[in-house]
XYZ file of C-alpha atoms in Angstrom:
81
model
C -16.162 -71.088 83.859
C -14.870 -69.377 87.006
C -18.230 -69.995 88.786
C -17.970 -73.739 87.985
C -14.457 -73.913 89.284
C -15.490 -72.098 92.450
C -18.389 -74.537 92.879
C -16.144 -77.540 92.422
C -13.599 -76.070 94.906
C -16.371 -75.516 97.449
C -17.855 -78.978 96.864
C -14.462 -80.706 97.303
C -13.740 -78.675 100.408
C -16.970 -79.751 102.002
C -16.255 -83.392 101.071
C -12.785 -83.121 102.676
C -14.323 -81.596 105.847
C -16.956 -84.398 105.867
C -14.436 -87.167 105.459
C -12.152 -85.623 108.109
C -15.186 -85.541 110.462
C -16.045 -89.179 109.773
C -12.420 -90.267 110.286
C -12.222 -88.385 113.539
C -15.444 -89.968 114.665
C -14.250 -93.489 113.885
C -11.103 -92.941 115.988
C -13.158 -92.523 119.137
C -14.621 -95.095 121.485
C -18.448 -94.873 121.860
C -18.125 -93.423 125.311
C -15.724 -90.749 124.079
C -17.941 -89.900 121.177
C -20.895 -89.533 123.496
C -18.867 -87.298 125.830
C -18.171 -84.952 122.914
C -21.893 -84.687 122.019
C -22.862 -84.230 125.647
C -20.173 -81.650 126.102
C -21.486 -79.567 123.167
C -24.994 -79.387 124.696
C -23.940 -76.957 127.338
C -20.107 -76.871 127.433
C -20.079 -78.431 130.937
C -17.274 -80.967 131.023
C -18.244 -82.175 134.467
C -21.803 -82.933 133.523
C -20.812 -84.545 130.241
C -18.307 -86.828 132.020
C -21.026 -87.833 134.516
C -23.437 -88.489 131.636
C -21.189 -91.108 130.119
C -20.505 -92.856 133.342
C -17.157 -91.213 134.267
C -16.375 -89.212 137.366
C -17.082 -85.509 137.046
C -13.368 -84.788 137.593
C -12.493 -86.893 134.442
C -14.116 -84.272 132.239
C -10.974 -82.065 132.162
C -8.714 -84.986 131.216
C -11.112 -86.060 128.453
C -11.082 -82.487 127.036
C -7.283 -82.663 126.925
C -7.149 -85.769 124.736
C -6.036 -84.468 121.247
C -8.445 -86.714 119.350
C -11.386 -85.623 121.520
C -10.483 -81.984 121.209
C -10.235 -82.424 117.441
C -13.620 -84.122 117.246
C -15.283 -81.466 119.411
C -13.917 -78.782 117.122
C -15.070 -80.568 113.997
C -18.458 -81.280 115.522
C -18.912 -77.680 116.590
C -17.990 -76.502 113.077
C -20.475 -78.978 111.664
C -23.238 -77.771 113.962
C -22.511 -74.124 113.150
C -22.793 -74.700 109.428
């Protein structure tokens, strides 16, 4: 019984994480979303900003946006799992 409850808890936790990821992804503009993916390839905010058509100096300001920072964290967690 305890194993079943643990499995249910883990399953619901994964579903919550997945839904949080999807909600965070929907909040972003396509350019912002692409910036996050580009940033996680090599953690170079200047190159990632240039890759999405922004100035290289804009990378820092993009990283400081709370919704982008949250999505990058969720995406990194998803990639690590």
